[in-house]
Tab-separated table of C-alpha atoms in Angstrom:
chain	number	residue	atom	x	y	z
A	1	UNK	CA	23.415	7.507	0.104
A	2	UNK	CA	25.886	4.703	0.556
A	3	UNK	CA	25.148	0.986	0.803
A	4	UNK	CA	25.257	0.862	4.624
A	5	UNK	CA	22.864	3.801	4.973
A	6	UNK	CA	20.509	2.209	2.477
A	7	UNK	CA	20.532	-1.125	4.314
A	8	UNK	CA	19.931	0.611	7.647
A	9	UNK	CA	16.998	2.586	6.217
A	10	UNK	CA	15.461	-0.497	4.607
A	11	UNK	CA	15.781	-2.500	7.812
A	12	UNK	CA	13.942	0.228	9.718
A	13	UNK	CA	11.004	0.435	7.285
A	14	UNK	CA	10.789	-3.035	5.717
A	15	UNK	CA	7.876	-4.282	7.845
A	16	UNK	CA	5.872	-1.110	7.263
A	17	UNK	CA	6.352	-1.252	3.500
A	18	UNK	CA	5.381	-4.938	3.393
A	19	UNK	CA	2.291	-4.253	5.514
A	20	UNK	CA	1.329	-1.378	3.178
A	21	UNK	CA	1.763	-3.591	0.124
A	22	UNK	CA	-0.127	-6.479	1.740
A	23	UNK	CA	-3.059	-4.137	2.261
A	24	UNK	CA	-2.770	-2.811	-1.310
A	25	UNK	CA	-2.751	-6.435	-2.500
A	26	UNK	CA	-5.865	-7.103	-0.397
A	27	UNK	CA	-4.192	-9.625	1.867
A	28	UNK	CA	-2.132	-11.490	-0.711
A	29	UNK	CA	1.125	-11.488	1.250
A	30	UNK	CA	2.964	-13.538	-1.380
A	31	UNK	CA	2.279	-10.933	-4.049
A	32	UNK	CA	3.091	-8.149	-1.585
A	33	UNK	CA	6.442	-9.755	-0.751
A	34	UNK	CA	7.306	-10.043	-4.450
A	35	UNK	CA	6.420	-6.393	-5.032
A	36	UNK	CA	8.343	-5.335	-1.912
A	37	UNK	CA	11.423	-7.194	-3.107
A	38	UNK	CA	11.188	-5.558	-6.540
A	39	UNK	CA	10.679	-2.176	-4.864
A	40	UNK	CA	13.764	-2.523	-2.676
A	41	UNK	CA	15.871	-3.572	-5.661
A	42	UNK	CA	14.631	-0.573	-7.669
A	43	UNK	CA	15.309	1.701	-4.705
A	44	UNK	CA	18.830	0.335	-4.303
A	45	UNK	CA	19.578	0.856	-7.980
A	46	UNK	CA	18.447	4.475	-7.772
A	47	UNK	CA	19.510	5.380	-4.221
A	48	UNK	CA	22.054	7.831	-5.611
A	49	UNK	CA	19.092	9.958	-6.708
A	50	UNK	CA	17.891	10.447	-3.120
A	51	UNK	CA	19.459	13.637	-1.842
A	52	UNK	CA	17.679	13.954	1.517
A	53	UNK	CA	17.895	10.920	3.805
A	54	UNK	CA	15.007	12.321	5.869
A	55	UNK	CA	12.677	11.684	2.938
A	56	UNK	CA	13.604	8.019	2.608
A	57	UNK	CA	10.240	6.735	3.885
A	58	UNK	CA	8.084	8.695	1.454
A	59	UNK	CA	10.578	7.931	-1.334
A	60	UNK	CA	10.403	4.172	-0.712
A	61	UNK	CA	6.590	4.286	-0.451
A	62	UNK	CA	6.449	6.036	-3.821
A	63	UNK	CA	8.646	3.346	-5.351
A	64	UNK	CA	6.527	0.607	-3.740
A	65	UNK	CA	3.293	2.214	-4.962
A	66	UNK	CA	4.626	2.608	-8.507
A	67	UNK	CA	5.908	-0.975	-8.495
A	68	UNK	CA	2.464	-2.152	-7.351
A	69	UNK	CA	0.767	-0.185	-10.164
A	70	UNK	CA	3.249	-1.549	-12.711
A	71	UNK	CA	2.685	-5.115	-11.564
A	72	UNK	CA	-1.083	-4.717	-11.891
A	73	UNK	CA	-0.707	-3.309	-15.393
A	74	UNK	CA	1.683	-6.062	-16.398
A	75	UNK	CA	-0.453	-8.908	-15.170
A	76	UNK	CA	-3.816	-7.493	-16.250
A	77	UNK	CA	-5.157	-9.750	-13.534
A	78	UNK	CA	-8.179	-8.798	-11.540
A	79	UNK	CA	-9.096	-10.268	-8.223
A	80	UNK	CA	-12.749	-11.121	-8.061
A	81	UNK	CA	-14.648	-10.946	-4.809
A	82	UNK	CA	-14.819	-14.738	-4.612
A	83	UNK	CA	-11.043	-14.940	-5.030
A	84	UNK	CA	-10.447	-12.356	-2.295
A	85	UNK	CA	-12.665	-14.334	0.062
A	86	UNK	CA	-10.443	-17.381	-0.389
A	87	UNK	CA	-7.067	-15.690	0.074
A	88	UNK	CA	-5.010	-17.560	2.618
A	89	UNK	CA	-1.975	-15.950	4.121
A	90	UNK	CA	1.099	-18.115	4.538
A	91	UNK	CA	2.437	-15.537	6.974
A	92	UNK	CA	0.237	-15.766	10.034
A	93	UNK	CA	2.343	-13.241	11.929
A	94	UNK	CA	0.640	-10.354	10.144
A	95	UNK	CA	-2.814	-11.777	10.959
A	96	UNK	CA	-3.873	-11.179	7.354
A	97	UNK	CA	-6.656	-13.707	7.535
A	98	UNK	CA	-8.193	-11.899	10.501
A	99	UNK	CA	-8.789	-8.874	8.284
A	100	UNK	CA	-10.384	-10.758	5.407
A	101	UNK	CA	-13.524	-8.575	5.322
A	102	UNK	CA	-11.415	-5.425	5.322
A	103	UNK	CA	-9.241	-6.751	2.489
A	104	UNK	CA	-12.332	-7.642	0.465
A	105	UNK	CA	-13.709	-4.147	1.031
A	106	UNK	CA	-10.367	-2.529	0.156
A	107	UNK	CA	-10.282	-4.573	-3.038
A	108	UNK	CA	-13.550	-2.962	-4.084
A	109	UNK	CA	-12.061	0.560	-3.839
A	110	UNK	CA	-10.193	2.226	-6.651
A	111	UNK	CA	-6.417	1.936	-6.338
A	112	UNK	CA	-6.049	5.638	-5.536
A	113	UNK	CA	-8.771	5.530	-2.868
A	114	UNK	CA	-7.218	2.412	-1.336
A	115	UNK	CA	-3.714	3.865	-1.383
A	116	UNK	CA	-4.849	7.179	0.091
A	117	UNK	CA	-6.755	5.432	2.891
A	118	UNK	CA	-3.824	3.150	3.711
A	119	UNK	CA	-1.173	5.862	3.694
A	120	UNK	CA	-3.319	8.265	5.728
A	121	UNK	CA	-4.735	5.923	8.350
A	122	UNK	CA	-2.279	3.059	8.462
A	123	UNK	CA	0.965	4.949	8.042
A	124	UNK	CA	0.087	8.456	9.230
A	125	UNK	CA	1.105	10.401	6.155
A	126	UNK	CA	-0.436	13.817	5.696
A	127	UNK	CA	-2.324	14.813	2.569
A	128	UNK	CA	0.599	16.665	0.951
A	129	UNK	CA	2.914	13.677	1.418
A	130	UNK	CA	0.352	11.286	-0.039
A	131	UNK	CA	-0.063	13.596	-3.031
A	132	UNK	CA	3.688	13.392	-3.668
A	133	UNK	CA	3.775	9.620	-3.266
A	134	UNK	CA	0.989	8.914	-5.753
A	135	UNK	CA	1.695	11.936	-7.968
A	136	UNK	CA	-1.600	13.704	-7.423
A	137	UNK	CA	-2.926	16.961	-5.983
A	138	UNK	CA	-3.877	17.596	-2.366
A	139	UNK	CA	-7.473	18.252	-3.414
A	140	UNK	CA	-7.610	14.923	-5.242
A	141	UNK	CA	-6.260	13.137	-2.151
A	142	UNK	CA	-8.924	14.763	0.018
A	143	UNK	CA	-11.513	13.543	-2.452
A	144	UNK	CA	-10.048	10.018	-2.511
A	145	UNK	CA	-10.088	9.928	1.295
A	146	UNK	CA	-13.655	11.162	1.504
A	147	UNK	CA	-14.967	8.786	-1.146
A	148	UNK	CA	-12.865	5.925	0.150
A	149	UNK	CA	-14.236	6.317	3.688
A	150	UNK	CA	-17.798	6.359	2.390
A	151	UNK	CA	-17.232	3.347	0.163
A	152	UNK	CA	-15.487	1.387	2.927
A	153	UNK	CA	-18.242	2.170	5.396
A	154	UNK	CA	-20.906	1.001	2.969
A	155	UNK	CA	-18.987	-2.135	1.974
A	156	UNK	CA	-18.201	-3.134	5.543
A	157	UNK	CA	-21.780	-2.558	6.653
A	158	UNK	CA	-23.012	-4.754	3.806
A	159	UNK	CA	-20.485	-7.432	4.774
A	160	UNK	CA	-21.238	-7.322	8.497
A	161	UNK	CA	-24.956	-6.657	8.463
A	162	UNK	CA	-26.023	-7.906	5.041
A	163	UNK	CA	-27.449	-4.523	4.104
């Protein structure tokens, strides 16, 4: 893949990747932007390894996911529920603040459950593609989706109805 092809591919998917990372970061768009920038740099440095341009989207999502995991490991920071409730988005165009309850609930899920839910429902990936992106099995992804849906339902009901 040459530089122009890479730039064209990034321009076509940049908003989607940032939205995915914002959700993974539970609404922290500043952190998501930093991770997205790191992801695109890593992708550019290894774009010679991509042999099929049709797989660019899943390839860039895998890089973004791995960069997110690496950043969490490096910082050893945990976002507490109180912190998630006070997240303010500087970018109001993505309406991050509107989804505060969802971000708080997503923050309570395991990273694999959260990632599976986001890739499946938000980005329309099928189970096999998600398994490749997060380096897991299809059965594990099905389990993450099932558990994640149950956990989200419970968390959102507690948030909305105080149950």
